[in-house]
Amino acid sequence: MVEREIRVVAVGTNIEHSRRVVQRRPGWLLRCLRGGAAPPHHHGDLYWPIDLTVAAAMVTLPLRTPRRVTVPIAHDAVTGHHGILDLSIPELKTTYASEEEIVRAGAGEPAAELQEFAREQFVRRHRPTKIRDLGFEVVERVHLPYHVLTAGTSIFLVDRLTGRVDHPERHPYARTLSRRRLDAITNQNP
């Protein structure tokens, strides 16, 4: 098994919290009352690639002097979605993970899409009359750690930073570095 060095967001490994999050999912209580709900089983971890960047520009507001403003942006390297980084990222740490645990990043992000997304964010936040010198200061690829939990035939990916729950079926194109589909990762031994 090949291991790679990656930068990971340093969050706790509270598996019990992830189990509770999965048990709060809709339909869980109904399955429990029917006797068909086994407690979620921790199957392993996944590391999802995210690109962190800071967009900076000189904006001119009505009747004011130009000023430099920044917007922190996160780009999901698998799905291609952009978003504003609205929470503070804990410190980053370097760790080793196997190719079975690291999700493969998709095709490179088009610079035009990121540029347009950043421009829209400056317009929404500041309502400037003019935007100049739009650029990107910091670009770093980090990996968000996920717990992989199975409950019956369902597979849940629990983001350890935010507690968000996702399903591998929503990402049929996503693969690990070892080319394994996300909905097939539980077929290996835990």
CSV table of N, CA and C in Angstrom, one decimal, residues 93-180:
chain,number,residue,atom,x,y,z
A,93,LYS,N,-1.8,20.3,9.4
A,93,LYS,CA,-0.7,19.4,9.7
A,93,LYS,C,-0.4,18.5,8.5
A,94,THR,N,0.8,18.0,8.5
A,94,THR,CA,1.2,17.1,7.5
A,94,THR,C,1.1,15.7,8.0
A,95,THR,N,0.5,14.8,7.2
A,95,THR,CA,0.4,13.5,7.6
A,95,THR,C,0.5,12.6,6.4
A,96,TYR,N,0.6,11.3,6.6
A,96,TYR,CA,0.7,10.3,5.6
A,96,TYR,C,-0.7,9.5,5.5
A,97,ALA,N,-1.1,9.3,4.3
A,97,ALA,CA,-2.3,8.5,4.0
A,97,ALA,C,-2.1,7.6,2.8
A,98,SER,N,-2.8,6.5,2.8
A,98,SER,CA,-2.7,5.6,1.7
A,98,SER,C,-3.5,6.1,0.5
A,99,GLU,N,-3.2,5.6,-0.6
A,99,GLU,CA,-3.9,5.9,-1.8
A,99,GLU,C,-5.4,5.5,-1.8
A,100,GLU,N,-5.7,4.6,-0.9
A,100,GLU,CA,-7.1,4.1,-0.8
A,100,GLU,C,-7.9,5.2,0.0
A,101,GLU,N,-7.3,6.1,0.7
A,101,GLU,CA,-7.9,7.1,1.6
A,101,GLU,C,-8.0,8.5,1.0
A,102,ILE,N,-7.2,8.7,-0.1
A,102,ILE,CA,-7.2,10.1,-0.6
A,102,ILE,C,-8.0,10.1,-1.9
A,103,VAL,N,-9.0,11.1,-1.9
A,103,VAL,CA,-9.8,11.2,-3.1
A,103,VAL,C,-9.1,12.0,-4.1
A,104,ARG,N,-9.2,11.5,-5.4
A,104,ARG,CA,-8.5,12.1,-6.5
A,104,ARG,C,-9.1,13.5,-6.9
A,105,ALA,N,-8.3,14.5,-7.1
A,105,ALA,CA,-8.8,15.8,-7.6
A,105,ALA,C,-9.2,15.7,-9.0
A,106,GLY,N,-10.2,16.4,-9.4
A,106,GLY,CA,-10.7,16.4,-10.8
A,106,GLY,C,-9.8,17.2,-11.7
A,107,ALA,N,-10.2,17.5,-12.8
A,107,ALA,CA,-9.4,18.4,-13.8
A,107,ALA,C,-9.2,19.7,-13.1
A,108,GLY,N,-8.1,20.3,-13.6
A,108,GLY,CA,-7.8,21.6,-13.0
A,108,GLY,C,-8.9,22.7,-13.2
A,109,GLU,N,-8.9,23.6,-12.3
A,109,GLU,CA,-10.0,24.5,-12.3
A,109,GLU,C,-9.7,25.6,-13.4
A,110,PRO,N,-10.7,26.0,-14.2
A,110,PRO,CA,-10.5,27.1,-15.1
A,110,PRO,C,-10.3,28.4,-14.4
A,111,ALA,N,-9.2,29.1,-14.7
A,111,ALA,CA,-8.9,30.4,-14.1
A,111,ALA,C,-10.0,31.4,-14.3
A,112,ALA,N,-10.7,31.3,-15.4
A,112,ALA,CA,-11.8,32.3,-15.8
A,112,ALA,C,-12.9,32.1,-14.8
A,113,GLU,N,-13.3,30.8,-14.4
A,113,GLU,CA,-14.4,30.6,-13.5
A,113,GLU,C,-14.1,31.2,-12.1
A,114,LEU,N,-12.8,30.9,-11.6
A,114,LEU,CA,-12.4,31.4,-10.3
A,114,LEU,C,-12.4,32.9,-10.3
A,115,GLN,N,-11.9,33.5,-11.4
A,115,GLN,CA,-11.9,35.0,-11.5
A,115,GLN,C,-13.3,35.6,-11.5
A,116,GLU,N,-14.2,35.0,-12.2
A,116,GLU,CA,-15.6,35.4,-12.2
A,116,GLU,C,-16.2,35.3,-10.8
A,117,PHE,N,-16.0,34.1,-10.2
A,117,PHE,CA,-16.6,33.9,-8.8
A,117,PHE,C,-16.0,35.0,-7.9
A,118,ALA,N,-14.7,35.3,-7.9
A,118,ALA,CA,-14.2,36.3,-7.0
A,118,ALA,C,-14.7,37.6,-7.3
A,119,ARG,N,-14.9,38.0,-8.6
A,119,ARG,CA,-15.5,39.3,-9.0
A,119,ARG,C,-16.9,39.4,-8.4
A,120,GLU,N,-17.7,38.3,-8.5
A,120,GLU,CA,-19.1,38.4,-8.0
A,120,GLU,C,-19.1,38.6,-6.5
A,121,GLN,N,-18.1,38.0,-5.8
A,121,GLN,CA,-18.1,38.1,-4.3
A,121,GLN,C,-17.7,39.6,-3.9
A,122,PHE,N,-16.8,40.2,-4.7
A,122,PHE,CA,-16.5,41.6,-4.4
A,122,PHE,C,-17.7,42.5,-4.6
A,123,VAL,N,-18.4,42.2,-5.7
A,123,VAL,CA,-19.6,43.0,-6.0
A,123,VAL,C,-20.7,42.8,-4.9
A,124,ARG,N,-20.9,41.6,-4.5
A,124,ARG,CA,-21.9,41.3,-3.4
A,124,ARG,C,-21.5,42.0,-2.1
A,125,ARG,N,-20.3,41.9,-1.7
A,125,ARG,CA,-19.9,42.3,-0.4
A,125,ARG,C,-19.7,43.9,-0.3
A,126,HIS,N,-19.2,44.5,-1.4
A,126,HIS,CA,-18.8,45.9,-1.3
A,126,HIS,C,-19.6,46.8,-2.2
A,127,ARG,N,-20.3,46.3,-3.2
A,127,ARG,CA,-21.0,47.2,-4.2
A,127,ARG,C,-20.1,48.3,-4.7
A,128,PRO,N,-18.9,47.9,-5.3
A,128,PRO,CA,-18.0,48.9,-5.8
A,128,PRO,C,-18.4,49.5,-7.1
A,129,THR,N,-17.9,50.7,-7.4
A,129,THR,CA,-18.1,51.2,-8.7
A,129,THR,C,-17.0,50.8,-9.7
A,130,LYS,N,-15.9,50.3,-9.1
A,130,LYS,CA,-14.8,49.9,-9.9
A,130,LYS,C,-14.0,48.8,-9.2
A,131,ILE,N,-13.5,47.8,-9.9
A,131,ILE,CA,-12.7,46.8,-9.3
A,131,ILE,C,-11.4,46.7,-10.2
A,132,ARG,N,-10.2,46.9,-9.5
A,132,ARG,CA,-9.0,46.8,-10.3
A,132,ARG,C,-8.0,45.8,-9.6
A,133,ASP,N,-7.1,45.4,-10.4
A,133,ASP,CA,-6.0,44.5,-9.9
A,133,ASP,C,-6.5,43.3,-9.2
A,134,LEU,N,-7.5,42.6,-9.7
A,134,LEU,CA,-8.0,41.4,-9.1
A,134,LEU,C,-6.9,40.3,-9.3
A,135,GLY,N,-6.5,39.7,-8.2
A,135,GLY,CA,-5.5,38.6,-8.2
A,135,GLY,C,-5.7,37.7,-7.1
A,136,PHE,N,-4.9,36.7,-7.0
A,136,PHE,CA,-5.0,35.6,-6.0
A,136,PHE,C,-3.7,35.5,-5.3
A,137,GLU,N,-3.7,35.6,-4.0
A,137,GLU,CA,-2.5,35.7,-3.2
A,137,GLU,C,-2.0,34.3,-2.7
A,138,VAL,N,-2.8,33.5,-2.1
A,138,VAL,CA,-2.4,32.3,-1.5
A,138,VAL,C,-3.2,31.1,-2.2
A,139,VAL,N,-2.5,30.1,-2.7
A,139,VAL,CA,-3.2,29.0,-3.2
A,139,VAL,C,-2.5,27.8,-2.6
A,140,GLU,N,-3.3,27.0,-1.8
A,140,GLU,CA,-2.8,25.8,-1.1
A,140,GLU,C,-3.8,24.7,-1.2
A,141,ARG,N,-3.3,23.5,-1.5
A,141,ARG,CA,-4.2,22.4,-1.5
A,141,ARG,C,-4.1,21.7,-0.1
A,142,VAL,N,-5.3,21.6,0.5
A,142,VAL,CA,-5.4,20.9,1.8
A,142,VAL,C,-6.4,19.8,1.6
A,143,HIS,N,-6.4,18.9,2.5
A,143,HIS,CA,-7.4,17.8,2.5
A,143,HIS,C,-8.3,17.8,3.7
A,144,LEU,N,-9.6,17.8,3.5
A,144,LEU,CA,-10.5,17.7,4.7
A,144,LEU,C,-10.7,16.2,5.0
A,145,PRO,N,-10.6,15.9,6.3
A,145,PRO,CA,-10.8,14.5,6.7
A,145,PRO,C,-12.3,14.2,6.9
A,146,TYR,N,-12.6,13.0,6.4
A,146,TYR,CA,-14.0,12.5,6.5
A,146,TYR,C,-14.0,11.2,7.2
A,147,HIS,N,-15.0,10.9,8.0
A,147,HIS,CA,-15.2,9.6,8.5
A,147,HIS,C,-16.1,8.8,7.5
A,148,VAL,N,-15.8,7.6,7.2
A,148,VAL,CA,-16.7,6.8,6.4
A,148,VAL,C,-17.5,5.8,7.4
A,149,LEU,N,-18.8,6.0,7.4
A,149,LEU,CA,-19.6,5.2,8.3
A,149,LEU,C,-20.6,4.4,7.4
A,150,THR,N,-20.9,3.2,7.8
A,150,THR,CA,-21.8,2.4,7.2
A,150,THR,C,-22.9,2.0,8.2
A,151,ALA,N,-24.2,2.0,7.7
A,151,ALA,CA,-25.3,1.6,8.5
A,151,ALA,C,-26.2,0.8,7.6
A,152,GLY,N,-26.2,-0.5,7.8
A,152,GLY,CA,-26.9,-1.4,6.9
A,152,GLY,C,-26.3,-1.3,5.5
A,153,THR,N,-27.1,-0.9,4.5
A,153,THR,CA,-26.5,-0.8,3.2
A,153,THR,C,-26.2,0.6,2.8
A,154,SER,N,-26.4,1.6,3.7
A,154,SER,CA,-26.1,3.0,3.4
A,154,SER,C,-24.7,3.3,3.8
A,155,ILE,N,-24.1,4.2,3.0
A,155,ILE,CA,-22.7,4.7,3.3
A,155,ILE,C,-22.8,6.2,3.5
A,156,PHE,N,-22.2,6.7,4.6
A,156,PHE,CA,-22.2,8.1,4.9
A,156,PHE,C,-20.8,8.6,5.0
A,157,LEU,N,-20.6,9.8,4.5
A,157,LEU,CA,-19.3,10.5,4.6
A,157,LEU,C,-19.5,11.7,5.5
A,158,VAL,N,-18.9,11.7,6.7
A,158,VAL,CA,-19.1,12.7,7.7
A,158,VAL,C,-17.9,13.6,7.7
A,159,ASP,N,-18.1,14.9,7.3
A,159,ASP,CA,-17.0,15.9,7.3
A,159,ASP,C,-16.6,16.2,8.8
A,160,ARG,N,-15.4,15.9,9.2
A,160,ARG,CA,-15.0,16.1,10.5
A,160,ARG,C,-14.8,17.5,10.9
A,161,LEU,N,-14.8,18.5,10.0
A,161,LEU,CA,-14.6,19.9,10.4
A,161,LEU,C,-16.0,20.5,10.7
A,162,THR,N,-17.0,20.3,9.8
A,162,THR,CA,-18.3,20.9,9.9
A,162,THR,C,-19.4,20.0,10.4
A,163,GLY,N,-19.2,18.7,10.4
A,163,GLY,CA,-20.2,17.7,10.8
A,163,GLY,C,-21.2,17.5,9.7
A,164,ARG,N,-21.0,17.9,8.4
A,164,ARG,CA,-21.9,17.8,7.3
A,164,ARG,C,-21.8,16.3,6.9
A,165,VAL,N,-23.0,15.8,6.5
A,165,VAL,CA,-23.0,14.4,6.0
A,165,VAL,C,-23.3,14.4,4.5
A,166,ASP,N,-22.6,13.5,3.8
A,166,ASP,CA,-22.7,13.4,2.4
A,166,ASP,C,-22.8,11.9,2.1
A,167,HIS,N,-23.3,11.6,0.9
A,167,HIS,CA,-23.5,10.3,0.4
A,167,HIS,C,-22.6,10.1,-0.8
A,168,PRO,N,-21.8,8.9,-0.9
A,168,PRO,CA,-21.0,8.7,-2.1
A,168,PRO,C,-21.7,8.6,-3.4
A,169,GLU,N,-23.0,8.3,-3.3
A,169,GLU,CA,-23.8,8.2,-4.6
A,169,GLU,C,-24.0,9.5,-5.2
A,170,ARG,N,-23.8,10.6,-4.5
A,170,ARG,CA,-23.9,11.9,-5.1
A,170,ARG,C,-22.7,12.3,-5.9
A,171,HIS,N,-21.6,11.5,-5.8
A,171,HIS,CA,-20.4,11.7,-6.5
A,171,HIS,C,-20.0,10.5,-7.3
A,172,PRO,N,-20.7,10.1,-8.3
A,172,PRO,CA,-20.4,8.8,-9.0
A,172,PRO,C,-19.0,8.9,-9.8
A,173,TYR,N,-18.6,10.1,-10.1
A,173,TYR,CA,-17.3,10.3,-10.8
A,173,TYR,C,-16.1,10.3,-9.9
A,174,ALA,N,-16.3,10.4,-8.6
A,174,ALA,CA,-15.2,10.6,-7.7
A,174,ALA,C,-14.5,9.2,-7.4
A,175,ARG,N,-13.2,9.3,-7.4
A,175,ARG,CA,-12.4,8.1,-7.2
A,175,ARG,C,-11.3,8.4,-6.2
A,176,THR,N,-10.8,7.3,-5.6
A,176,THR,CA,-9.6,7.5,-4.7
A,176,THR,C,-8.4,7.5,-5.7
A,177,LEU,N,-7.2,7.7,-5.1
A,177,LEU,CA,-6.0,7.7,-5.9
A,177,LEU,C,-5.7,6.3,-6.5
A,178,SER,N,-6.3,5.3,-5.8
A,178,SER,CA,-6.1,3.9,-6.2
A,178,SER,C,-7.2,3.5,-7.2
A,179,ARG,N,-8.0,4.5,-7.7
A,179,ARG,CA,-9.0,4.3,-8.7
A,179,ARG,C,-10.3,3.6,-8.2
A,180,ARG,N,-10.5,3.5,-6.9
A,180,ARG,CA,-11.6,2.9,-6.4
A,180,ARG,C,-12.8,3.9,-6.2
